[in-house]
XYZ file of C-alpha atoms in Angstrom:
708
model
C 26.838 6.225 24.301
C 24.634 7.451 21.467
C 25.862 8.129 17.947
C 25.843 11.739 16.775
C 23.753 12.589 13.759
C 26.652 13.119 11.359
C 27.864 9.567 12.023
C 24.548 7.859 11.282
C 23.671 5.979 8.107
C 20.099 4.682 7.698
C 19.883 2.083 4.951
C 16.886 0.119 3.657
C 17.508 -3.077 1.683
C 15.115 -3.545 -1.242
C 14.748 -6.074 -4.023
C 12.810 -8.967 -5.461
C 12.376 -12.092 -3.369
C 15.434 -14.363 -3.694
C 17.742 -11.501 -4.682
C 19.725 -12.403 -1.564
C 19.047 -9.415 0.692
C 18.898 -11.395 3.928
C 22.081 -13.329 3.148
C 23.875 -10.130 2.147
C 22.840 -8.497 5.434
C 24.286 -11.451 7.343
C 27.603 -10.819 5.607
C 27.362 -7.085 6.399
C 26.749 -7.767 10.092
C 29.572 -10.289 10.118
C 31.992 -7.887 8.436
C 31.130 -5.255 11.045
C 31.711 -7.681 13.907
C 28.098 -7.598 15.137
C 27.779 -11.370 14.702
C 30.493 -14.017 15.032
C 29.023 -16.455 12.579
C 26.926 -15.945 9.474
C 23.521 -17.614 9.528
C 21.624 -18.908 6.504
C 18.001 -18.768 5.418
C 18.000 -22.560 5.107
C 19.259 -23.010 8.676
C 16.665 -20.493 9.931
C 19.262 -18.674 12.012
C 19.649 -15.308 10.275
C 19.372 -12.087 12.261
C 16.749 -10.722 9.878
C 14.213 -13.441 9.031
C 13.524 -14.402 12.633
C 9.803 -15.220 12.864
C 8.244 -18.676 12.708
C 6.255 -17.786 9.593
C 9.386 -16.553 7.799
C 11.191 -19.746 8.767
C 8.308 -21.784 7.392
C 8.063 -19.808 4.126
C 11.812 -19.333 3.679
C 11.093 -15.704 2.705
C 11.261 -12.248 4.259
C 7.709 -11.213 5.142
C 8.229 -8.434 7.694
C 10.706 -5.570 7.829
C 13.478 -6.020 10.388
C 15.670 -3.352 11.967
C 19.375 -4.003 12.639
C 22.588 -2.030 13.033
C 26.325 -2.396 12.638
C 29.091 -0.182 13.984
C 31.602 0.523 11.229
C 34.641 2.533 12.215
C 33.236 5.765 13.692
C 29.764 5.389 12.207
C 26.626 3.475 13.059
C 24.851 1.955 10.071
C 21.187 1.153 10.692
C 19.896 -1.498 8.285
C 16.256 -2.349 7.538
C 15.519 -5.565 5.647
C 12.266 -5.653 3.648
C 10.202 -8.312 1.859
C 10.443 -8.733 -1.908
C 6.798 -9.675 -2.557
C 4.503 -6.785 -3.473
C 1.828 -8.357 -1.249
C 3.850 -6.925 1.638
C 4.598 -3.556 0.097
C 3.472 -1.802 3.282
C 6.738 -2.881 4.906
C 8.616 -1.176 2.058
C 6.559 2.031 2.310
C 7.169 2.393 6.053
C 10.869 1.524 5.839
C 11.538 4.029 3.065
C 9.906 6.723 5.189
C 12.793 6.592 7.685
C 15.701 5.540 5.439
C 18.278 7.961 4.088
C 19.683 5.519 1.525
C 18.099 2.665 -0.418
C 20.226 -0.333 -1.361
C 18.522 -2.171 -4.216
C 19.764 -5.735 -4.548
C 19.611 -7.428 -7.956
C 20.077 -11.121 -8.656
C 22.955 -11.444 -11.145
C 21.426 -14.610 -12.598
C 17.857 -13.324 -12.991
C 18.463 -9.664 -13.803
C 15.867 -7.044 -12.963
C 12.795 -8.790 -11.559
C 9.281 -7.574 -10.982
C 9.620 -7.116 -7.212
C 12.410 -4.609 -7.802
C 10.449 -2.738 -10.431
C 7.459 -2.459 -8.132
C 9.416 -0.888 -5.255
C 11.185 1.568 -7.559
C 8.131 3.838 -7.763
C 8.218 4.190 -3.971
C 11.943 4.972 -4.065
C 11.271 7.690 -6.628
C 8.293 9.013 -4.694
C 10.435 9.373 -1.561
C 13.376 10.731 -3.595
C 15.662 8.366 -1.728
C 19.381 8.260 -2.625
C 20.041 4.795 -4.027
C 22.864 2.285 -4.356
C 22.450 -0.740 -6.610
C 24.114 -4.037 -5.760
C 24.357 -6.828 -8.308
C 24.484 -9.781 -5.951
C 25.026 -13.528 -6.342
C 27.930 -13.068 -8.736
C 28.981 -16.597 -7.710
C 25.877 -18.074 -9.364
C 26.660 -20.262 -12.354
C 24.374 -18.166 -14.569
C 25.489 -14.773 -13.234
C 25.631 -12.130 -15.970
C 26.814 -8.710 -14.807
C 26.626 -6.953 -18.173
C 23.104 -8.145 -18.940
C 21.856 -7.239 -15.457
C 23.452 -3.786 -15.631
C 21.934 -3.194 -19.067
C 18.488 -4.202 -17.811
C 18.870 -1.964 -14.753
C 19.798 1.041 -16.890
C 16.861 0.312 -19.178
C 14.450 0.115 -16.219
C 15.851 2.771 -13.887
C 17.660 5.194 -16.175
C 21.121 6.289 -17.231
C 21.972 7.599 -13.767
C 23.153 4.094 -12.868
C 26.950 4.212 -12.968
C 29.062 1.167 -12.076
C 31.680 1.637 -9.370
C 32.845 -1.941 -9.864
C 32.566 -4.895 -12.184
C 33.529 -8.564 -11.791
C 36.791 -9.690 -13.371
C 35.392 -13.193 -13.281
C 31.938 -14.514 -12.382
C 30.137 -17.787 -11.874
C 31.216 -20.574 -9.549
C 34.835 -19.305 -9.540
C 33.952 -15.684 -8.809
C 36.582 -14.121 -6.544
C 37.867 -10.928 -8.243
C 36.320 -7.460 -8.429
C 37.749 -4.483 -10.289
C 37.010 -1.231 -8.456
C 37.056 1.831 -10.730
C 36.700 4.309 -7.855
C 39.821 3.155 -6.019
C 41.427 1.828 -9.192
C 42.342 -1.496 -7.655
C 41.425 -5.160 -8.067
C 40.188 -7.106 -5.038
C 40.959 -10.809 -4.945
C 39.111 -12.807 -2.291
C 40.096 -16.037 -0.568
C 37.918 -19.070 -1.248
C 35.808 -18.525 1.873
C 35.430 -14.764 1.285
C 36.111 -12.045 3.812
C 39.051 -9.661 3.568
C 40.445 -9.442 0.013
C 43.952 -8.894 -1.230
C 44.467 -5.665 -3.172
C 46.116 -6.183 -6.556
C 46.873 -4.011 -9.575
C 44.214 -3.913 -12.259
C 45.270 -6.222 -15.124
C 46.618 -4.348 -18.116
C 43.845 -5.774 -20.292
C 41.271 -4.048 -18.073
C 42.950 -0.662 -17.622
C 41.184 1.037 -20.515
C 37.742 -0.024 -19.252
C 38.585 0.852 -15.640
C 39.920 4.293 -16.629
C 36.790 5.034 -18.636
C 34.625 4.153 -15.618
C 36.878 6.200 -13.313
C 36.621 9.243 -15.580
C 32.831 9.005 -15.467
C 32.981 9.079 -11.646
C 35.347 12.064 -11.695
C 32.928 13.980 -13.898
C 30.050 13.213 -11.535
C 32.043 14.355 -8.514
C 33.382 17.442 -10.279
C 29.869 18.736 -10.916
C 29.524 19.220 -7.155
C 33.101 19.945 -6.067
C 34.835 22.981 -7.519
C 38.395 22.545 -8.727
C 38.249 18.754 -8.779
C 38.421 18.408 -12.547
C 41.450 20.695 -12.779
C 43.250 18.682 -10.143
C 42.433 15.487 -12.004
C 43.914 16.861 -15.227
C 47.026 18.013 -13.359
C 47.641 14.807 -11.387
C 46.030 12.219 -13.649
C 44.240 10.496 -10.796
C 42.194 11.223 -7.696
C 41.752 9.258 -4.495
C 38.387 8.180 -3.156
C 38.837 10.697 -0.351
C 39.226 13.498 -2.874
C 36.164 12.344 -4.808
C 34.105 11.655 -1.694
C 32.549 15.078 -1.151
C 31.362 15.515 -4.735
C 30.078 11.949 -4.928
C 28.257 12.265 -1.600
C 26.445 15.358 -2.859
C 25.634 13.635 -6.165
C 24.137 10.617 -4.391
C 22.211 12.768 -1.916
C 20.703 14.736 -4.827
C 19.933 11.490 -6.732
C 22.170 12.682 -9.565
C 23.594 9.187 -9.867
C 23.132 5.683 -8.517
C 26.388 3.758 -7.955
C 26.473 0.054 -8.808
C 28.429 -2.527 -6.776
C 28.952 -6.282 -7.156
C 28.867 -8.837 -4.360
C 28.376 -12.411 -3.340
C 26.511 -12.282 -0.075
C 26.716 -16.055 0.252
C 30.530 -16.066 0.001
C 30.990 -12.677 1.700
C 32.792 -11.162 -1.273
C 32.527 -7.423 -1.879
C 30.486 -6.892 1.280
C 33.165 -5.020 3.197
C 33.738 -2.669 0.272
C 30.010 -1.955 0.067
C 29.950 -1.241 3.807
C 32.939 1.053 3.499
C 31.224 3.011 0.725
C 28.038 3.363 2.780
C 30.143 4.475 5.722
C 32.205 7.063 3.829
C 29.973 8.215 0.982
C 26.292 7.505 1.694
C 24.406 10.512 3.100
C 23.849 10.974 6.810
C 20.509 12.408 7.998
C 22.191 15.853 7.918
C 22.773 15.444 4.173
C 19.084 14.841 3.524
C 16.349 17.472 3.157
C 14.550 18.643 6.272
C 11.394 16.738 7.154
C 8.197 18.460 6.019
C 5.362 18.616 8.528
C 1.635 18.562 7.738
C 1.434 22.333 8.095
C 4.266 22.823 5.591
C 6.912 23.701 8.189
C 10.275 21.927 8.151
C 12.217 20.196 10.906
C 15.988 19.717 10.782
C 17.822 16.746 12.291
C 19.129 18.816 15.186
C 20.060 16.917 18.393
C 19.934 20.189 20.350
C 16.347 20.938 19.348
C 13.297 19.767 21.267
C 12.411 16.116 20.696
C 10.199 14.818 17.909
C 9.950 11.136 16.958
C 7.953 9.371 14.259
C 6.583 5.825 14.692
C 6.960 3.997 11.394
C 6.126 0.453 12.486
C 4.388 -1.367 15.341
C 4.219 -5.035 16.290
C 2.804 -7.018 19.185
C 4.707 -9.639 21.149
C 3.545 -12.104 23.804
C 4.389 -10.959 27.355
C 5.530 -7.609 25.950
C 2.551 -6.108 24.171
C 3.004 -3.246 21.724
C 6.485 -2.712 20.301
C 7.049 0.629 18.521
C 9.823 1.288 15.988
C 10.630 4.943 15.423
C 13.012 7.506 14.007
C 14.211 10.500 16.028
C 13.454 13.519 13.839
C 14.917 16.090 16.217
C 16.339 16.406 19.701
C 17.626 13.616 21.925
C 15.375 10.990 23.485
C 16.040 9.251 26.809
C 14.208 6.712 29.001
C 11.745 8.538 31.240
C 10.971 11.259 28.699
C 7.331 12.236 28.355
C 6.120 13.045 24.852
C 2.761 14.233 23.540
C 1.167 12.299 20.688
C 0.304 14.929 18.078
C -2.295 12.611 16.520
C -4.445 11.962 19.588
C -3.165 14.258 22.358
C -2.165 11.387 24.654
C 0.870 11.714 26.924
C 3.345 8.879 26.390
C 6.142 8.034 28.804
C 9.171 6.408 27.187
C 9.849 3.878 29.932
C 12.477 1.924 28.011
C 14.682 2.682 25.024
C 16.342 0.095 22.797
C 18.242 -0.443 19.579
C 17.237 -3.548 17.627
C 19.386 -6.302 16.164
C 16.631 -8.348 14.577
C 14.572 -9.870 17.378
C 17.164 -8.916 20.018
C 16.934 -5.530 21.724
C 19.699 -3.742 23.614
C 18.858 -0.992 26.134
C 20.473 2.399 25.466
C 20.725 5.589 27.508
C 19.731 7.933 24.673
C 19.281 8.311 20.913
C 20.052 11.477 18.941
C 18.314 13.039 15.954
C 18.402 10.810 12.868
C 18.752 7.525 14.748
C 16.377 4.567 14.727
C 15.124 3.059 17.955
C 12.545 0.889 19.659
C 10.309 1.334 22.683
C 7.583 -0.800 24.248
C 4.193 -0.512 25.917
C 3.083 2.865 24.598
C -0.539 3.477 25.592
C -1.820 4.807 22.290
C 1.158 5.309 20.008
C 0.427 3.845 16.587
C 2.062 3.616 13.175
C 2.128 7.040 11.465
C 2.016 8.927 14.789
C 4.302 11.842 15.668
C 5.343 12.306 19.314
C 6.740 15.632 20.569
C 8.190 17.276 23.615
C 5.641 19.330 25.520
C 4.928 22.643 23.841
C 5.487 21.364 20.292
C 2.720 20.724 17.787
C 4.643 19.040 14.998
C 2.998 16.341 12.933
C 4.909 14.735 10.090
C 3.159 14.100 6.804
C 1.799 10.558 7.184
C 2.772 7.598 5.073
C 0.317 6.814 2.290
C -0.330 3.111 1.866
C -1.797 1.578 -1.291
C -5.490 0.730 -1.502
C -6.612 -2.872 -1.145
C -6.386 -4.984 -4.286
C -8.080 -8.067 -2.832
C -11.315 -8.096 -0.796
C -12.781 -11.058 1.031
C -15.899 -11.422 3.160
C -14.759 -13.007 6.420
C -16.450 -14.612 9.389
C -15.541 -16.759 12.357
C -15.984 -20.514 12.112
C -18.590 -20.229 14.869
C -20.588 -17.287 16.196
C -19.012 -17.812 19.616
C -15.605 -16.890 18.176
C -16.702 -13.757 16.318
C -15.470 -11.356 18.996
C -12.167 -13.208 19.276
C -11.690 -13.114 15.492
C -12.124 -9.358 15.168
C -9.991 -8.620 18.218
C -7.200 -10.616 16.565
C -7.737 -8.954 13.178
C -7.484 -5.526 14.777
C -4.173 -6.485 16.390
C -2.767 -7.622 13.036
C -4.192 -4.493 11.394
C -2.289 -2.378 13.931
C 0.942 -3.956 12.673
C -0.013 -3.812 9.006
C -1.616 -0.563 7.772
C -2.217 -2.085 4.316
C -4.744 -4.439 5.897
C -8.306 -3.100 5.988
C -11.176 -4.443 8.094
C -14.574 -2.854 7.470
C -18.256 -3.651 7.749
C -20.237 -3.232 4.538
C -23.370 -1.538 5.838
C -25.391 -2.647 2.825
C -24.468 -6.330 2.704
C -23.677 -6.482 6.455
C -20.555 -8.497 5.664
C -17.188 -8.024 7.342
C -14.735 -7.206 4.555
C -11.017 -7.921 4.797
C -8.921 -5.993 2.271
C -5.299 -6.743 1.420
C -2.593 -6.400 -1.204
C -2.907 -9.886 -2.684
C -4.020 -13.439 -2.053
C -0.682 -14.277 -0.410
C -1.214 -11.349 1.953
C -4.722 -12.536 2.901
C -3.598 -16.164 3.249
C -0.827 -15.093 5.619
C -3.345 -13.255 7.800
C -5.453 -16.428 7.938
C -2.405 -18.459 8.917
C -1.412 -16.005 11.632
C -4.924 -16.012 13.067
C -4.805 -19.778 13.444
C -1.234 -20.094 14.730
C -0.846 -16.993 16.877
C -4.396 -16.378 18.067
C -5.997 -19.812 17.847
C -9.009 -18.655 15.839
C -10.172 -19.901 12.452
C -11.462 -17.555 9.778
C -13.712 -18.436 6.873
C -13.427 -16.458 3.632
C -15.563 -16.015 0.543
C -15.998 -13.513 -2.237
C -17.944 -10.498 -0.931
C -21.412 -9.659 -2.128
C -21.634 -6.823 -4.617
C -23.636 -3.739 -3.619
C -25.973 -3.221 -6.557
C -28.381 -0.348 -7.113
C -31.875 -0.373 -8.630
C -33.520 2.239 -10.819
C -36.061 2.535 -13.632
C -35.663 3.563 -17.234
C -39.325 4.225 -17.987
C -42.495 5.703 -16.469
C -45.531 4.049 -14.912
C -48.620 4.829 -12.816
C -50.100 2.703 -10.070
C -53.149 2.868 -7.788
C -52.955 1.047 -4.500
C -55.485 0.779 -1.698
C -54.639 -0.474 1.745
C -57.713 -1.501 3.707
C -57.893 -3.493 6.903
C -60.901 -3.963 9.185
C -60.603 -5.887 12.436
C -63.204 -4.494 14.816
C -63.193 -0.923 15.973
C -61.061 1.531 13.993
C -59.527 -0.043 10.886
C -56.889 1.023 8.382
C -57.549 2.786 5.102
C -55.365 4.605 2.621
C -55.456 4.871 -1.152
C -52.706 6.402 -3.292
C -52.334 7.102 -7.009
C -48.730 7.780 -8.003
C -46.449 8.020 -10.977
C -42.799 6.880 -10.885
C -40.205 7.764 -13.508
C -36.469 7.951 -13.965
C -35.105 11.185 -12.496
C -32.195 13.249 -13.760
C -31.076 16.836 -13.356
C -32.790 19.268 -15.699
C -35.686 16.990 -16.696
C -39.051 18.570 -17.497
C -41.718 18.835 -14.836
C -44.498 16.184 -14.938
C -47.314 17.126 -17.312
C -50.988 17.271 -16.411
C -50.372 17.697 -12.687
C -50.750 20.562 -10.250
C -47.483 20.589 -8.329
C -48.106 21.809 -4.792
C -44.801 20.834 -3.221
C -41.569 19.206 -4.369
C -38.385 18.017 -2.709
C -35.196 16.617 -4.222
C -32.808 14.964 -1.836
C -29.461 13.198 -2.088
C -29.718 9.629 -0.905
C -27.262 8.207 1.660
C -26.303 5.412 -0.754
C -25.882 7.707 -3.754
C -28.182 9.102 -6.397
C -31.290 11.214 -5.800
C -34.962 10.958 -4.901
C -37.489 13.546 -6.096
C -40.884 13.709 -4.354
C -43.736 15.716 -5.894
C -46.982 16.382 -3.999
C -49.686 17.026 -6.587
C -52.858 16.456 -4.553
C -55.710 18.887 -5.182
C -59.117 19.209 -3.585
C -58.067 17.652 -0.300
C -58.191 14.039 -1.539
C -55.398 13.292 0.964
C -54.523 15.614 3.844
C -51.080 17.228 3.811
C -50.447 15.759 7.240
C -49.884 12.353 5.591
C -47.021 13.542 3.349
C -44.387 12.404 5.853
C -45.967 8.949 6.208
C -46.220 8.538 2.425
C -42.559 9.475 1.917
C -41.601 7.057 4.677
C -43.477 4.239 2.946
C -41.771 4.982 -0.372
C -38.337 5.121 1.271
C -38.912 1.758 2.944
C -39.220 0.238 -0.523
C -36.322 2.247 -1.943
C -33.945 1.010 0.778
C -34.731 -2.557 -0.191
C -35.638 -2.453 -3.861
C -38.165 -4.783 -5.509
C -35.641 -6.477 -7.838
C -32.855 -7.727 -5.575
C -33.349 -5.900 -2.309
C -30.714 -3.328 -3.341
C -31.191 0.418 -2.738
C -33.058 2.392 -5.403
C -31.861 5.706 -6.788
C -32.582 8.451 -9.304
C -36.370 8.150 -9.162
C -39.125 10.756 -9.205
C -42.414 9.964 -7.504
C -45.467 12.137 -8.112
C -48.462 11.527 -5.821
C -51.444 12.974 -7.674
C -54.595 11.406 -6.254
C -56.018 9.118 -3.603
C -58.621 8.680 -0.940
C -58.801 8.751 2.828
C -61.294 7.856 5.506
C -62.289 10.204 8.289
C -61.954 7.443 10.922
C -59.770 4.633 9.539
C -57.030 6.644 7.819
C -53.795 7.134 9.747
C -50.018 7.290 9.202
C -49.485 3.529 9.047
C -52.275 3.147 6.495
C -50.641 5.621 4.113
C -47.156 4.206 4.729
C -48.364 0.772 3.603
C -50.369 2.198 0.697
C -47.353 4.221 -0.514
C -45.062 1.197 -0.272
C -47.501 -0.947 -2.239
C -48.072 1.675 -4.922
C -44.350 2.298 -5.349
C -43.546 -1.406 -5.687
C -46.271 -1.929 -8.265
C -45.337 1.121 -10.342
C -41.618 0.327 -10.122
C -42.123 -3.133 -11.592
C -44.020 -1.646 -14.578
C -41.498 1.168 -15.276
C -38.781 -0.974 -16.869
C -36.763 -1.652 -13.709
C -33.036 -1.808 -14.187
C -30.208 -3.067 -12.013
C -27.037 -0.970 -11.730
C -23.636 -2.390 -10.820
C -20.543 -0.675 -9.377
C -17.880 -0.036 -11.993
C -14.233 0.449 -11.120
C -11.569 2.372 -12.959
C -8.691 -0.090 -13.322
C -5.134 0.815 -14.345
C -2.842 -2.050 -15.282
C 0.876 -1.752 -15.918
C 2.276 -4.743 -17.768
C 5.189 -5.630 -20.051
C 4.624 -5.175 -23.764
C 4.661 -8.918 -24.451
C 1.814 -9.485 -21.971
C -0.495 -6.753 -23.265
C -2.525 -9.019 -25.550
C -3.146 -11.591 -22.822
C -4.143 -8.920 -20.319
C -6.579 -7.241 -22.721
C -8.063 -10.575 -23.741
C -8.648 -11.449 -20.112
C -10.267 -8.075 -19.457
C -12.760 -8.663 -22.263
C -13.905 -11.872 -20.576
C -14.638 -9.712 -17.504
C -17.045 -7.392 -19.372
C -14.454 -4.629 -19.247
C -14.588 -1.504 -21.373
C -11.064 -0.555 -22.482
C -10.919 3.226 -22.225
C -7.328 3.845 -23.264
C -3.724 2.746 -23.560
C -0.483 4.550 -22.863
C 3.120 3.882 -21.950
C 4.655 4.477 -18.547
C 8.384 3.850 -18.457
C 8.890 0.416 -19.991
C 5.349 -0.647 -19.100
C 2.215 -0.614 -21.203
C -0.584 1.082 -19.272
C -4.081 -0.228 -19.916
C -7.060 1.805 -18.692
C -10.395 0.058 -18.305
C -13.802 0.277 -16.640
C -14.566 -3.097 -15.083
C -17.578 -4.324 -13.080
C -16.635 -5.039 -9.477
C -18.394 -8.394 -9.751
C -15.755 -9.461 -12.280
C -12.732 -8.427 -10.206
C -12.736 -11.282 -7.701
C -9.246 -12.837 -7.460
C -8.040 -10.593 -10.301
C -4.671 -9.972 -8.662
C -3.817 -13.675 -8.539
C -4.991 -14.184 -12.109
C -3.041 -11.193 -13.416
C 0.081 -12.484 -11.703
C -0.464 -15.871 -13.336
C -0.899 -14.632 -16.923
C 2.030 -12.184 -16.756
C 4.485 -14.202 -14.712
C 4.155 -11.732 -11.870
C 5.357 -8.842 -14.044
C 2.236 -6.698 -13.887
C 0.524 -4.575 -11.283
C -2.819 -2.861 -11.063
C -4.780 -0.318 -9.091
C -8.543 0.120 -8.927
C -10.867 2.795 -7.645
C -14.620 3.247 -7.689
C -15.915 4.983 -10.809
C -19.741 4.948 -10.927
C -22.812 2.743 -11.307
C -23.780 1.504 -14.758
C -26.573 -0.635 -16.241
C -26.252 -4.390 -15.807
C -26.632 -6.419 -19.042
C -30.085 -8.091 -19.342
C -28.780 -11.660 -19.006
C -26.807 -10.793 -15.888
C -29.818 -8.971 -14.418
C -32.054 -11.996 -15.011
C -29.647 -14.249 -13.137
C -29.329 -11.848 -10.209
C -33.105 -11.355 -9.880
C -33.633 -15.117 -10.069
C -30.991 -15.714 -7.409
C -32.529 -13.109 -5.100
C -35.994 -14.650 -5.486
C -34.629 -18.101 -4.631
C -32.847 -16.764 -1.539
C -36.046 -15.004 -0.426
C -37.962 -18.302 -0.642
C -35.302 -20.088 1.409
C -35.563 -17.449 4.108
C-alpha cells in the first residue's frame, strides 16, 4: 500500500561531520519501530553508514535513503556527509527534500560543515528545523550554540525547547510549544511528562508567546483566542506554524541526545504533525518555466537524483515521484535522451536494504534498478509528456590532478572504472586536456580525490597514479622583428626552394596598419586556443605567386601551435609577408611551408617573446580572524588582491591568481583556517609571466626536449 502525498514527509539530515546525524537517525528509526535495536558508528552496524569505506573511515561519505512509518505518515529520511568534499551528496539530497534538519553539536557549536551547506539550503529555499544534538556531552552548551546559530543563520531561529539540565546527567527538556517538561529514563526512550518548574515558567511563557505570534501571522483569529484563553494547544498552533515553516518564516530549534535517544520521539512527532508535506511546497519548475504539482492523479513524472552501481545488480537509481503514480511494469520516456525505460522493479530503501512495493505516489522517494540509460539529473515521463525538471547545479572542481594507470595495459580499465564512479558522483570530472594530452581528474578536495583512488583499488582492482597537471601556457611577442629565411634542398632531380621575408609583431584590435608595405590581402582569425592571428600578404611584383599563400600560412601555423619558447600555442601576432623568391622548377608548397616556419621562428625569437600564463579569479570566504593568514598566503602565490568585502559573517577576498600557484590550495587553505574557509575559482584570462618564472620554464622545456 502506497502512502498518499499529504501523508509524506521528506527530510534531509545535514550538519558538520561528528554532529551525530547518523546516530540520531538510528534513534529516529528505533522510535518509529523500523529497527529493533539501535546500531552505532563504532560497531559499524548503523542503517545509514553501511559501506565498507564508511566503516573504515567512521564517517558518512555517501547519502543514504531510509524511511520510518510514524502514525499515519511516512517520513523519508536522507542522511548526508558532513565534509564539503562530498557536497554533491548534499546538493542532490536537497533537490528532493521538503524539509532540512540541520544537526548541531552542542559541545562544538556551529561548525564549518554546517555553514557550508547553509548556502545550498538557502538556494533551494528549503524549510528548516535545527536540532542541537549531543546535549549529554560533558561540554554541551545550549545557550552558546543557539547564540552562534542565530548569529550565523539569522533571527528566524526560534527555540521550541531548551534543556533543563545538560551534560552527563542530561535527561530533562522543557518544551515551550506544548508547555510541558519531558523527563527521560536513564536509557532514554519514552519520557514522563511533568509540569514545568516554577523557576522556568517565565522563560517558557516568553518562548511560547513568540511561537503564538509566529503562528498568528498565518492563522486568522489565533491571537484573539490566545488572549481569551491564555493558552493554545499544539494542534491549534499547528496550521499557522506549518505555514510559517513552509514559507521559511522561522526555523524551530529542538534539543536531543541521539546517543541516549532523548528528545528523538518529540522531534519525530513535530516532523510528522508540523513539517510540510510535498503538497505544502511550491510546484516544481520545469526547464521551460512550466510548473508541475504533486498530483497523484496526473500523468507520471519522476526525477533521478542519485545513481550508484552494485555488484550483481548494476545501476541503482534513486528518484522522487514528481507527479502521478508509478508501478512496476510502467514504461517512461527519458526527457534527456529520448530512451524508453521500463520500470521492472520498484523499491523503497532502508539503507542498503530494499523492499519491493506495488506503487509509489507523487511526492514519494523510491528506488529502481537496471535502467538502460537513466542517469542522475534525468527526468522520466509517461508517454506524451515532455517535462524536464531544472537540473541540479554542482560546484566546479576545486582540485585537479593529472592521472594515469600504473601500466599502459590498465589504461582502459582505469577509465572505465573512473566513468562508473563519475556516474555516481556528478562533482567528479574526468577530461582530457587536448593541449597537454593529460587525463585530468577534478574533485572537491584532496579527501575527495583520495577516496576515488581508494575505491579504484578496492572495488575495481586498478591502481591510479596522480601528479599535479601541466599548465597550459601561451606564447606571444611584445615587440617587432623582421626575418629572411631561405629553404633550399637539392638531391637529384627537382629540389626544394623557397625564400620568405616577413615581419612579426604583437597584434591587438585597432592597431595601425604596417608602414612601408603594399597590403594586397589580409585576414584576421580567432585561434582555437584563444587570441588572434593576423596575416598580411604584401608581395608585389610577383616575387612569390599567390598560389603559395595557403602553404605559407600553414607553415606559420605549424610553429604557432607549438611555440618556440616552450612548445605552447602562440596568440595575438601579426605576420606580414613582404618579399621573397621562388624558383620556376624547385619551388612548391612544402618548400614555402618550411621557409615560412623557419622565418616565423627566427623573427619570433627576436621580437621580445613573452610567455603568458592562465590566471584565475579566486573568491575566498574566511572568518575575520583568518583574513591576515589567507592574504599572506596568497601573496606567496603571486596573487593580485583585487578587492575585499563581507558576506554574512565571512570576509570575502577577491584575487587573481596564476593557475600554476593553485596546486593543493584547498588542502592548504583548510590547514591555515582550521577548515573554516571555502573558495571558488574560475578562469579569468592570460597574463604575462614574470621574467624569472619565464626563464625557468624555458630552461625546463629545453631540457625536456634534449631528453626526448
